[in-house]
Coordinates of C-alpha atoms and ligand atoms in Angstrom, one line a residue:
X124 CA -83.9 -5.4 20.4
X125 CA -80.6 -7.3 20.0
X126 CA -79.0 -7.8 16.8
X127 CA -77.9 -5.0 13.9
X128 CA -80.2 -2.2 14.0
X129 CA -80.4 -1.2 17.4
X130 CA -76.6 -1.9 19.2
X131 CA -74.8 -3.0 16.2
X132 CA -71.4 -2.2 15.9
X133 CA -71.7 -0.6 12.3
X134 CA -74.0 1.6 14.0
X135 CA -73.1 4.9 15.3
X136 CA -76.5 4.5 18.3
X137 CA -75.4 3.6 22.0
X138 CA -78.0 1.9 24.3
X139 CA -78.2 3.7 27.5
X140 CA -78.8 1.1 30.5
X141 CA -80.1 2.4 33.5
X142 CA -79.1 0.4 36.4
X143 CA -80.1 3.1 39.0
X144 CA -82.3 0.7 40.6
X145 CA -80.6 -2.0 40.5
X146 CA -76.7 -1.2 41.0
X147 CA -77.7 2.1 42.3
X148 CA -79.9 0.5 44.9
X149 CA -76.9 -2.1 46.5
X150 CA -75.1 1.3 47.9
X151 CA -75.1 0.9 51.5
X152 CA -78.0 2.9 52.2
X153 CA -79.7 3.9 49.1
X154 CA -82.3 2.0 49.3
X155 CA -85.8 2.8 47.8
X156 CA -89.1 2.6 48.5
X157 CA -91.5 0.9 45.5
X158 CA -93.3 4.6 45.0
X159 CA -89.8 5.9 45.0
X160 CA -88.8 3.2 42.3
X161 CA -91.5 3.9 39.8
X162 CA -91.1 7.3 39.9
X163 CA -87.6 7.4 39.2
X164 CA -88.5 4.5 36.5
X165 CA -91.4 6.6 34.6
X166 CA -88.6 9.6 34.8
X167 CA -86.0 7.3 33.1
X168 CA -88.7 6.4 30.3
X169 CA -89.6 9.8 29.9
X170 CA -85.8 10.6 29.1
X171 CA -85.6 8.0 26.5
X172 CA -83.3 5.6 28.1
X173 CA -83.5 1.8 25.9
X174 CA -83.1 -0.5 29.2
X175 CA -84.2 0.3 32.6
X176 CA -82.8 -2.8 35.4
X177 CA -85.5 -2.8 37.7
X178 CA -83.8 -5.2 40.3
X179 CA -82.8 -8.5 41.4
X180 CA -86.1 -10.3 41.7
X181 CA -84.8 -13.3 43.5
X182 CA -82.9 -10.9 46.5
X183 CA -86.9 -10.1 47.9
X184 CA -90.5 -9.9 47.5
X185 CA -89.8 -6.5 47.8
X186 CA -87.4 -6.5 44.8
X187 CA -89.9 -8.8 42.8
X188 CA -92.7 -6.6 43.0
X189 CA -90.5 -3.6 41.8
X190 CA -89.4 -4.8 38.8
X191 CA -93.4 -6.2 38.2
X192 CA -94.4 -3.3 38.6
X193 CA -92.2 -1.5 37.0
X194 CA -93.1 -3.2 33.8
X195 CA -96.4 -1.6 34.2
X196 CA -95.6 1.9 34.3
X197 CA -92.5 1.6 31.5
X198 CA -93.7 2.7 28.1
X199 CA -91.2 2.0 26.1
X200 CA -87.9 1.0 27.7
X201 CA -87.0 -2.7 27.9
X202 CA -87.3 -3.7 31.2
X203 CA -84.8 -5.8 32.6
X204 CA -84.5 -8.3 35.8
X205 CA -81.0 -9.7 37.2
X206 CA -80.6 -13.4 38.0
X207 CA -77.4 -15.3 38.9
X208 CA -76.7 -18.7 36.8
X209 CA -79.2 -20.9 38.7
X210 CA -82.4 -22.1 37.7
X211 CA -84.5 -20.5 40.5
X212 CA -83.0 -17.0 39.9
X213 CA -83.7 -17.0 36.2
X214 CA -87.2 -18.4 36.6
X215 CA -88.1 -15.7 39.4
X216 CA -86.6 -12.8 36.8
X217 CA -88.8 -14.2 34.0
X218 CA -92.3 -14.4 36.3
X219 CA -91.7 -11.1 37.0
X220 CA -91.0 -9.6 33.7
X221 CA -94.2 -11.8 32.3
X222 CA -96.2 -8.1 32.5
X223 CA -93.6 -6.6 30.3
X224 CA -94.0 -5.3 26.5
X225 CA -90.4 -6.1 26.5
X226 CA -88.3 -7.7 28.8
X227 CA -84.7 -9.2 29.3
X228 CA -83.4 -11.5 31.8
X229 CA -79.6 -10.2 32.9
X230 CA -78.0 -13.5 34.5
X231 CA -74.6 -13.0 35.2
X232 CA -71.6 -15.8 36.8
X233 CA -68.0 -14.8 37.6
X234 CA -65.2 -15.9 35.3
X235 CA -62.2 -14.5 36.8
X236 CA -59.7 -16.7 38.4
X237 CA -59.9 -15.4 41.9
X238 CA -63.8 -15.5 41.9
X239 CA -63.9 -18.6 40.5
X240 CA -61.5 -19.8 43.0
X241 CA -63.0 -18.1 46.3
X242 CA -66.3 -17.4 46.1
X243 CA -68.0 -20.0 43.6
X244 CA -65.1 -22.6 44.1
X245 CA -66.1 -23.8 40.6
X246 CA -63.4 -25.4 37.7
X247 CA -63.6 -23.6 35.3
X248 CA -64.9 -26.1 33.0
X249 CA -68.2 -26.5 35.5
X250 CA -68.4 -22.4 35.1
X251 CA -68.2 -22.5 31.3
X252 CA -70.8 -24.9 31.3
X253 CA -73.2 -23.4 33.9
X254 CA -73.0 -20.3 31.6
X255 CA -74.3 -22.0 28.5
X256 CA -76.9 -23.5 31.0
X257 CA -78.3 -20.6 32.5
X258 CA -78.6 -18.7 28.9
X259 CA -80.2 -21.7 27.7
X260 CA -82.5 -21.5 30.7
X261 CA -83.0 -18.0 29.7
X262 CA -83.6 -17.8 26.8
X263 CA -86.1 -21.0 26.7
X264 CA -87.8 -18.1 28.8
X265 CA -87.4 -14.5 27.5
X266 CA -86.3 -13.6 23.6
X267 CA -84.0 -10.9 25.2
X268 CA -81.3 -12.3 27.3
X269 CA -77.7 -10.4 28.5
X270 CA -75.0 -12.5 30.1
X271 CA -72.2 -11.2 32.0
X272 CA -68.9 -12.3 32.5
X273 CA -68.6 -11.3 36.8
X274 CA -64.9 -9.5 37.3
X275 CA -64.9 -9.8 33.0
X276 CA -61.8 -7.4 33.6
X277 CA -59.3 -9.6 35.5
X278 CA -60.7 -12.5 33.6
X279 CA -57.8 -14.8 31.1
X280 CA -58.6 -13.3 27.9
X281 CA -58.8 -17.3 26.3
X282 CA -61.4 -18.5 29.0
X283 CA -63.4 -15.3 28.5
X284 CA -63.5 -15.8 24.7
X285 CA -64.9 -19.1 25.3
X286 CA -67.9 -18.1 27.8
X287 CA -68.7 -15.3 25.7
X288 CA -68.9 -17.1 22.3
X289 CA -70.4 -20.2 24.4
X290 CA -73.5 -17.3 25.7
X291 CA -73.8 -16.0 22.2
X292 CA -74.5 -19.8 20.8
X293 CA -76.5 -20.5 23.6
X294 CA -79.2 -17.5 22.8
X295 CA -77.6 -14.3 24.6
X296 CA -78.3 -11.1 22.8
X297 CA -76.4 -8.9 24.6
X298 CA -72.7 -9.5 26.0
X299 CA -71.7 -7.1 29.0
X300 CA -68.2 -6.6 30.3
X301 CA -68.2 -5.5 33.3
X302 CA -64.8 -4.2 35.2
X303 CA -66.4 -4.8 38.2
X304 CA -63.7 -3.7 41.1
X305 CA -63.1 -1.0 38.6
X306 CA -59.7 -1.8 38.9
X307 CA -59.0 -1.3 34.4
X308 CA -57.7 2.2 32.6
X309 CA -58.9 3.1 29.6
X310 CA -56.5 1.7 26.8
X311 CA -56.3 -1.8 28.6
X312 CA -60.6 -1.7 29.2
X313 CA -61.1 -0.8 25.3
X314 CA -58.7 -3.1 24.4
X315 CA -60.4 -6.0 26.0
X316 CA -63.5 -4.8 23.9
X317 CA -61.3 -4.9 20.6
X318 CA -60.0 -8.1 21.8
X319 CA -63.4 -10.2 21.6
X320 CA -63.9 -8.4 18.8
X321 CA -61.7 -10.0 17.2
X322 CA -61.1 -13.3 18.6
X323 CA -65.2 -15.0 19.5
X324 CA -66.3 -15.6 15.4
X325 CA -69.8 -14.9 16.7
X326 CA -69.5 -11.6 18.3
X327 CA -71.5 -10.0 15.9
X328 CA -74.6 -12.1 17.3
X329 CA -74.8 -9.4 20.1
X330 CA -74.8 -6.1 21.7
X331 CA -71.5 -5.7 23.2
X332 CA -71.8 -3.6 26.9
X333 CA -70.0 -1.8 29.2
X334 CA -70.3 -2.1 32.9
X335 CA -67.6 -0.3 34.4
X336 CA -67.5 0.8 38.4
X337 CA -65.7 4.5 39.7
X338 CA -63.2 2.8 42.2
X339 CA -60.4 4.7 40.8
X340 CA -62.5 7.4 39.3
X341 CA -62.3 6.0 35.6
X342 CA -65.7 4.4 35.3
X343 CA -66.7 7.0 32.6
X344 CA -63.6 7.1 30.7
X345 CA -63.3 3.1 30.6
X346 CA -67.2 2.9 28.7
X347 CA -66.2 5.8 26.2
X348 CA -63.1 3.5 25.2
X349 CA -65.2 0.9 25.1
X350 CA -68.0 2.4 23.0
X351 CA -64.9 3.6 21.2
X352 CA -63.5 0.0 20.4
X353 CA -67.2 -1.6 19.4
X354 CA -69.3 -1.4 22.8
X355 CA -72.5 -0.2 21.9
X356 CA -74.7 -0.1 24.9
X357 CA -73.5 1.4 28.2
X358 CA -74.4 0.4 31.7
X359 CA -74.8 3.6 34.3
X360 CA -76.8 5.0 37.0
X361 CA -78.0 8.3 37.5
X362 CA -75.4 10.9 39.8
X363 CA -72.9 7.6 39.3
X364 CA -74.0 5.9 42.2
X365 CA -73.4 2.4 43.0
X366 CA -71.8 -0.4 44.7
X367 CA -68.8 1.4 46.4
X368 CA -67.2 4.3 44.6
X369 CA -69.7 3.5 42.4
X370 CA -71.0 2.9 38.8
X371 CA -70.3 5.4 35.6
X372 CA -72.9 8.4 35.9
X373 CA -75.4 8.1 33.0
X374 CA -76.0 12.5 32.7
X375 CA -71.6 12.4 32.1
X376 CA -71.9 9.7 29.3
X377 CA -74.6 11.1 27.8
X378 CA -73.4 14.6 27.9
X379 CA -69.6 13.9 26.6
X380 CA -71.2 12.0 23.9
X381 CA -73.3 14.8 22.8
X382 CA -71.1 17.8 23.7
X383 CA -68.1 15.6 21.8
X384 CA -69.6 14.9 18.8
X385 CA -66.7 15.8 16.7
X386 CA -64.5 13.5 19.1
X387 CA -67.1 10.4 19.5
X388 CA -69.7 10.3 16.6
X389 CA -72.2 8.3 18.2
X390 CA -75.6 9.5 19.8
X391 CA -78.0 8.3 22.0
X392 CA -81.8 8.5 22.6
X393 CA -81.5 10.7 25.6
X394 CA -83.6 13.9 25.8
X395 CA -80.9 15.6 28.2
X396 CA -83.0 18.4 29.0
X397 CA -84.9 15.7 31.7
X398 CA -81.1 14.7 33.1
X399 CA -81.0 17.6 36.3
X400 CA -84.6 16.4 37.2
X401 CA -83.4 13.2 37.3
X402 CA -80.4 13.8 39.5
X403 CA -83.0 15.8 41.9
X404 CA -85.3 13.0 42.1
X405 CA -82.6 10.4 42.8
X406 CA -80.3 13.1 45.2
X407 CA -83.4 13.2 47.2
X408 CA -84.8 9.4 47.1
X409 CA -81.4 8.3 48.4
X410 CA -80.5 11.5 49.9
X411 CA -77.3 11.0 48.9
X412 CA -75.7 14.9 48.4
X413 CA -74.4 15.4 45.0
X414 CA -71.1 16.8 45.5
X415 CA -70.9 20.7 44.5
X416 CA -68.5 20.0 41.9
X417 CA -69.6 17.5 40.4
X418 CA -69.3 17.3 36.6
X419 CA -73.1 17.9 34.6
X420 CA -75.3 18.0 37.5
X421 CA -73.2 19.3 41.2
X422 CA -74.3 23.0 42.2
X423 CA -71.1 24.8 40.8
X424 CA -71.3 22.8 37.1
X425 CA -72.8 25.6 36.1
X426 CA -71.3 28.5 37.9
X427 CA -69.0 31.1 37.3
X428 CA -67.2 32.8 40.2
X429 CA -64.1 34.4 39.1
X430 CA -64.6 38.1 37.5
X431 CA -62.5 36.7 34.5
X432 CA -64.7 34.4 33.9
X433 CA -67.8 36.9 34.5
X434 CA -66.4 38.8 32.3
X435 CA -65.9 36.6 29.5
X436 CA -69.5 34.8 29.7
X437 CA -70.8 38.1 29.3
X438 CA -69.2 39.0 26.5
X439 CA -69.8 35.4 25.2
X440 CA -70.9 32.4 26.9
X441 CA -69.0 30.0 25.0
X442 CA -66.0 31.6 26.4
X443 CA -66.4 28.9 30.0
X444 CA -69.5 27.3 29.3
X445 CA -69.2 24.1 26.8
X446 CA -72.7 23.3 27.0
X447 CA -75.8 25.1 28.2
X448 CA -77.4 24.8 31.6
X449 CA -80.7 24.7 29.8
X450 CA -79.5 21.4 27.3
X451 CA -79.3 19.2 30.7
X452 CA -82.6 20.5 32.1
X453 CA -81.5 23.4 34.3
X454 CA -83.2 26.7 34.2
X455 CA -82.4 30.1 36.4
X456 CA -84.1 29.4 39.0
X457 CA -86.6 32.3 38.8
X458 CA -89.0 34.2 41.6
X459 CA -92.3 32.5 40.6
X460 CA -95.2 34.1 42.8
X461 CA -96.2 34.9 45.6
X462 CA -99.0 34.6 48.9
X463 CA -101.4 36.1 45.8
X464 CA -101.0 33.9 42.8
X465 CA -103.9 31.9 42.5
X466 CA -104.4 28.1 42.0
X467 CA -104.0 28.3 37.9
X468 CA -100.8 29.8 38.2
X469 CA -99.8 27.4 40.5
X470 CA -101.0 24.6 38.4
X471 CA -99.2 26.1 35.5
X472 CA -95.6 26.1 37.5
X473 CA -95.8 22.9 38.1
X474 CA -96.6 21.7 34.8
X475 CA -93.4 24.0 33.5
X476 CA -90.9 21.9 37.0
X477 CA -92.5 18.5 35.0
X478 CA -95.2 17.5 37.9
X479 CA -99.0 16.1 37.0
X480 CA -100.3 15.9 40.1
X481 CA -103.7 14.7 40.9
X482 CA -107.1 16.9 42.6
X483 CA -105.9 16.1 46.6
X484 CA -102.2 16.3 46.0
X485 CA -102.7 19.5 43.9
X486 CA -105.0 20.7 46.9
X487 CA -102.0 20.1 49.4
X488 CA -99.7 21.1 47.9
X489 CA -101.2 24.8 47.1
X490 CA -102.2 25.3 50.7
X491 CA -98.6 24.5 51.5
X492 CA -97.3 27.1 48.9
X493 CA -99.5 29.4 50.2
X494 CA -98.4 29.2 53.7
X495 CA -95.0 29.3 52.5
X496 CA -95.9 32.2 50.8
X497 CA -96.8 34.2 54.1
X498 CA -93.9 33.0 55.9
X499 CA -91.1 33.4 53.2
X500 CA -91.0 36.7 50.9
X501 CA -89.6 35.5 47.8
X502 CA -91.1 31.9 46.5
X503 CA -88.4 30.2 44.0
X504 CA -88.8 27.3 41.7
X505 CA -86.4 25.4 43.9
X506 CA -88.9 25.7 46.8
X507 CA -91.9 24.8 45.0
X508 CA -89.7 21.6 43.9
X509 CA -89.0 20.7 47.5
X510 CA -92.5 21.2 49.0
X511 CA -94.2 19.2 45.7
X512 CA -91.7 16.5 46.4
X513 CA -91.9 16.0 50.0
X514 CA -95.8 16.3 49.9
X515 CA -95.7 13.7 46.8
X516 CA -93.3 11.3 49.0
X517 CA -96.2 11.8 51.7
X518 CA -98.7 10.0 49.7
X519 CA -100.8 7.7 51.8
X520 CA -99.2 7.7 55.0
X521 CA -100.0 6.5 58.2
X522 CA -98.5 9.2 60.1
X523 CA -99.3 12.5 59.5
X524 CA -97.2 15.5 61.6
X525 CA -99.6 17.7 62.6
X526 CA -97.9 20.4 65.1
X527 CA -94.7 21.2 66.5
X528 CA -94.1 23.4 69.2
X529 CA -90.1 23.8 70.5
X530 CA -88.2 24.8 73.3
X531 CA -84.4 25.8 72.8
X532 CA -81.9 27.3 73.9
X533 CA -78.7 27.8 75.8
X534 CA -80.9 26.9 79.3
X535 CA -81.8 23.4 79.1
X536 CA -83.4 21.4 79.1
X537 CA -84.7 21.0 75.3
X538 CA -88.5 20.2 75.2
X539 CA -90.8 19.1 71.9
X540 CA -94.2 19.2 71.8
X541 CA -96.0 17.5 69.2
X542 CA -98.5 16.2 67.9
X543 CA -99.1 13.5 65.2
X544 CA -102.4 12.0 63.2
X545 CA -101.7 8.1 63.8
X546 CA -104.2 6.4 61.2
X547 CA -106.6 8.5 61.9
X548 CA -106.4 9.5 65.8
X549 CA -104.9 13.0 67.3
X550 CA -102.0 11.9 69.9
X551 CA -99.9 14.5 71.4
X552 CA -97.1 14.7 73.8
X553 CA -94.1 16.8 75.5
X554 CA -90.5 15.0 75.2
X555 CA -86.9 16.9 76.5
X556 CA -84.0 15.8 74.7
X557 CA -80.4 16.5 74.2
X558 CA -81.0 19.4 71.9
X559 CA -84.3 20.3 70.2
X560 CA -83.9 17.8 67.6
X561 CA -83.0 15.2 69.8
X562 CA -86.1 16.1 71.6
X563 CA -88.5 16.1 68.6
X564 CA -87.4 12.7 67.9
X565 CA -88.2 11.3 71.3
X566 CA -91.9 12.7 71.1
X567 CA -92.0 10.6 67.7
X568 CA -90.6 7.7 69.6
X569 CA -93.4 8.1 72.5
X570 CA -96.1 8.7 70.1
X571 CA -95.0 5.6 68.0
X572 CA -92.9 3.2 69.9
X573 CA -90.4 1.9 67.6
X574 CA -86.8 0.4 67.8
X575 CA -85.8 1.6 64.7
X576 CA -82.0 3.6 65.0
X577 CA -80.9 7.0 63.3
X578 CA -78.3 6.4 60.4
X579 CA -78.1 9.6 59.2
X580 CA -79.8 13.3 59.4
X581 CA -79.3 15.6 57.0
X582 CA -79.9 19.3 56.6
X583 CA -79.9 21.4 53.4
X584 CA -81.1 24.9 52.8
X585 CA -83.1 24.9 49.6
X586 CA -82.6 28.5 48.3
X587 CA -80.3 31.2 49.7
X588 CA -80.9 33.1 53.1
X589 CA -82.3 32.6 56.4
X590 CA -85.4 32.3 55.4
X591 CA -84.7 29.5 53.0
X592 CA -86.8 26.5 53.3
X593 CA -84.9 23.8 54.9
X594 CA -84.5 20.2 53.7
X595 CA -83.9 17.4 55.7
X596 CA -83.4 13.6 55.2
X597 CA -83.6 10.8 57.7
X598 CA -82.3 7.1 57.6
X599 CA -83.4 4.6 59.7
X600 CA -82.7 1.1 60.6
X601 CA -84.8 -1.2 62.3
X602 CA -83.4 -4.8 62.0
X603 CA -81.6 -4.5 58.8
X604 CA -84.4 -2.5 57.1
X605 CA -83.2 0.8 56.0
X606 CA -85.8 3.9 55.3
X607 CA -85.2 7.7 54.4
X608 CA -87.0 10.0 54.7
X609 CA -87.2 13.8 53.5
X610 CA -89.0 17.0 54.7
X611 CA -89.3 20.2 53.7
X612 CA -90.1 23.5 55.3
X613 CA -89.0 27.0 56.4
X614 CA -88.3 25.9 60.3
X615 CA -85.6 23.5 60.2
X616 CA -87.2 21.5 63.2
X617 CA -90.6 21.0 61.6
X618 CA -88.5 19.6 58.3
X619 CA -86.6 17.3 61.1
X620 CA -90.0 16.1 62.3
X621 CA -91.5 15.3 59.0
X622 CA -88.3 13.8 57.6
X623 CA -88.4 11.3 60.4
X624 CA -92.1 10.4 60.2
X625 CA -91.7 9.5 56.8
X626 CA -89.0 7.3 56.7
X627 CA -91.1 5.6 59.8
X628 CA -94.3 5.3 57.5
X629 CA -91.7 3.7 54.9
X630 CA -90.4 1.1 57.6
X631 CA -93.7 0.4 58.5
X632 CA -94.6 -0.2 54.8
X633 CA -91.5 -2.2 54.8
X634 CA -92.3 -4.5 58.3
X635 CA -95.3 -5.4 56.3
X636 CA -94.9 -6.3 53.5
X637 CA -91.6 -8.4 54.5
X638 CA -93.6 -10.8 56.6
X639 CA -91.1 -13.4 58.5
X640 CA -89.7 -15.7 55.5
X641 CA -89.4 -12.9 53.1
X642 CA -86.8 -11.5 54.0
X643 CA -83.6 -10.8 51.5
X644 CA -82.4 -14.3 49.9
X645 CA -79.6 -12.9 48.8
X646 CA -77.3 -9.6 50.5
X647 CA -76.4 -7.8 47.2
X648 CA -75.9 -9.1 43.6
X649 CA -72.2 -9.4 43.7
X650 CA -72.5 -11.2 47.3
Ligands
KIV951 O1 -70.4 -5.1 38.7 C1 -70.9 -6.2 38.2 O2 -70.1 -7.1 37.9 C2 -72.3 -6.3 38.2 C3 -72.8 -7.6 37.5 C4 -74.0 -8.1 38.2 C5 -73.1 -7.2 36.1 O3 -73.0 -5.5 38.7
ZN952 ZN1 -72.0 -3.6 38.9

């Protein structure tokens, strides 16, 4: 896929790199389960994105067997696998990209001075020729290799010209530049692009990339200059998360590129109508909140409050609204059916909200509706997308809530009791608490003993009024291990308990397969 007709300069078509699950994933926190990763990974494939980065196959088993098995759901993406300079790194990325119909090995080795200094406390001759090395290595192994220059950004612009022409001799197809303290503006990040441009004689032997990270909030505007200057792939993650502040949010590239035409003539291969399902998907995976305001894909992008501006989008919508709700995949949430609607109908929605589900998910998931049907009087798309996700994330769990009975109140003390399917067996118990959620979580903790800590609990109300389904995520921690969680229903207390039995079915998927020895080789790409 390297060379002139896809990524070539002359060309006006920019490569969208997906690096949700692999920069995405090194936010403290994020982290995702494999079911969580393929999903997210058919999603991306769906929306025409050219390169998905699957992960670090070195950093885990657990990271190894994403990006394999990513490669077997991907259609038609290239699916990519980061390694750092060394021989062991880019022979574990190549085994597990050997599944893929089209793979690329992403090795990557700082250049800057203080890098180079502190942290590899390598000359820079012994860097420069580590980098033609590695890409050898590489490429001896893949056809489709990118090298990055780590910290490219505060890098001397002479020993940067020589690793990159020294990557492109040595087999690398695509050349990223990543700013990657996102400490660069615009004019000085798109005239580092120019710059190579015109100083390494064989830049036209590869894709040129962006990589640019948020910490100053510029992380979009740095790629468009350098898409602007000759880059034509760009590096993002869906919602813009990241290491940090960080990386530049794939829906706001996209979207500026095709709302801007007139400004930036260049398109992609994104079908935005798939970008809010996305954002869902990967809000909810990481349960990360997406902040109200955020540009394309936060709550208010959309809205219009002021009775101005009422006033003028009913007279004409193109008086506030430069691009449609409907072009990036959000519809009015509409009143779908109710406790009557039958199992075609319901079949049919979720068809229209993008969800195939198979005969026993479909089966539980319409009892569900149709309880929440009795208990709530007006069923929205919104809820049937909460409900269909949580009972997808429930998949084949171990643990399966069953019942919850509460006792709250301003006369204490608190009191849960519950009961839970442990593989297989009915086990119940009565737990007091702090609180009735502190409570709840006690019962779980006699039912299934576990030393696993609370990080976070969340709570968010699906649709409007107090009858609105709840949403809650959980993260836990047991020894390092981070889980979440979600659950979904109109008590908040019953959403509490289910959100905190999945993300203990997830740890206990994760205590598994980690067996002692397989733990994380490496923190976090950047280390
Ligand atoms: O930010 C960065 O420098 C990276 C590299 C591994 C490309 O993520
Ligand atoms: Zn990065």
């Amino acid at each position: 896929m390297a060379g002139k007709d896809t990524g070539s300069t002359e060309s006006n078509r920019v490569l969208i790199f997906d690096t949700t699950l692999r920069d995405g994933e090194q936010s403290p926190g994020a982290s995702m389960t494999l079911d969580e990763k393929l999903q997210i990974a058919e999603l991306l494939d769906d929306m025409g994105v050219d390169v998905i980065e699957a992960g670090f196959p070195i950093a885990s088993n657990g990271d190894f067997e994403s990006v394999r098995e990513v490669t077997r759901v991907v259609k038609n993406a290239v699916v990519c696998g980061l390694a750092r300079a060394g021989a062991k790194d880019i022979e574990r990325a190549a085994e597990a990209l050997r599944g893929a119909k089209r793979g690329r090995i992403h090795t990557f080795l700082s250049t800057s001075p203080v890098h180079m200094k502190h942290k590899l406390q390598m000359e820079p001759e012994q860097v420069l020729e580590a980098v033609v090395s590695s890409v050898t290595h590489a490429r001896n192994l893949v056809d489709n290799v990118e090298w990055s220059p780590e910290d490219a950004t505060r890098t001397d612009h002479d020993f940067l010209c020589r690793c990159v022409e020294a990557a492109i001799k040595a087999g690398a197809t695509t050349i990223n530049i990543p700013d990657t303290v996102g400490y660069s503006v615009p004019a000085e990040y798109g005239a580092l692009i120019a710059m190579l441009r015109e100083r390494v004689p064989n830049i036209d032997g590869a894709v040129i990339s962006t990589h640019c990270h948020n910490d100053l909030g510029l992380a979009v505007a740095n790629s468009l200059a350098g898409v602007a200057n000759g880059a034509r792939q760009v590096e993002c993650t869906v919602n813009g998360i990241g290491e940090r502040a960080g990386n530049a949010a794939l829906e706001e590239i996209v979207m500026a590129l095709k709302v801007r035409q007139d400004a930036m003539p260049y398109e992609t291969g994104i079908d935005t109508t798939v970008i809010a399902r996305a954002s869902r998907l990967v809000a909810a995976v990481t349960a990360f909140p997406v902040q109200y305001n955020k540009a394309i894909v936060g709550q208010n992008a959309f809205a219009h409050e002021s009775g101005i501006h009422q006033d003028g989008m009913l007279k004409n919508n193109q008086t506030y609204e430069i691009m449609t709700p409907e072009s990036v995949g959000i519809t009015k949430s509409s009143l779908v059916m109710g406790k009557h609607s039958g199992r075609h109908a319901f079949r049919e929605k979720l068809r229209e909200l993008g969800y195939e589900l198979g005969q026993n998910a479909m089966e539980d998931a319409f009892t569900r509706f149709k309880d929440l049907a009795d208990k709530k009087k007006l069923v929205f798309d919104d809820d049937i997308v909460a409900l269909v996700d949580d009972e997808v994330a429930r998949g084949s769990e171990k643990i399966r809530f069953v019942s919850l009975r509460v006792i709250a109140g301003s006369t204490g003390p608190q009191e849960a009791t519950l009961e839970l399917d442990v593989e297989g067996a009915r086990k119940s118990v009565t737990a007091t608490g702090s609180g009735p959620v502190d409570a709840t979580f006690n019962a779980i903790k006699e039912l299934v003993p576990h030393d696993a800590s609370l990080l976070l609990y969340q709570v968010h109300a699906v649709t409007e009024g107090t009858d609105a389904q709840a949403e809650v995520s959980v993260r836990l921690d047991e020894a390092g291990r981070t889980a979440t969680g979600r659950g979904a229903d109109t008590d908040t207390l019953v959403a509490s308990a289910r959100a905190y039995v999945s993300a203990l079915n997830k740890l206990l998927v994760k205590r598994q397969r980690h067996a002692p020895g397989a733990e994380r080789a490496v923190s976090a790409a950047s280390e």
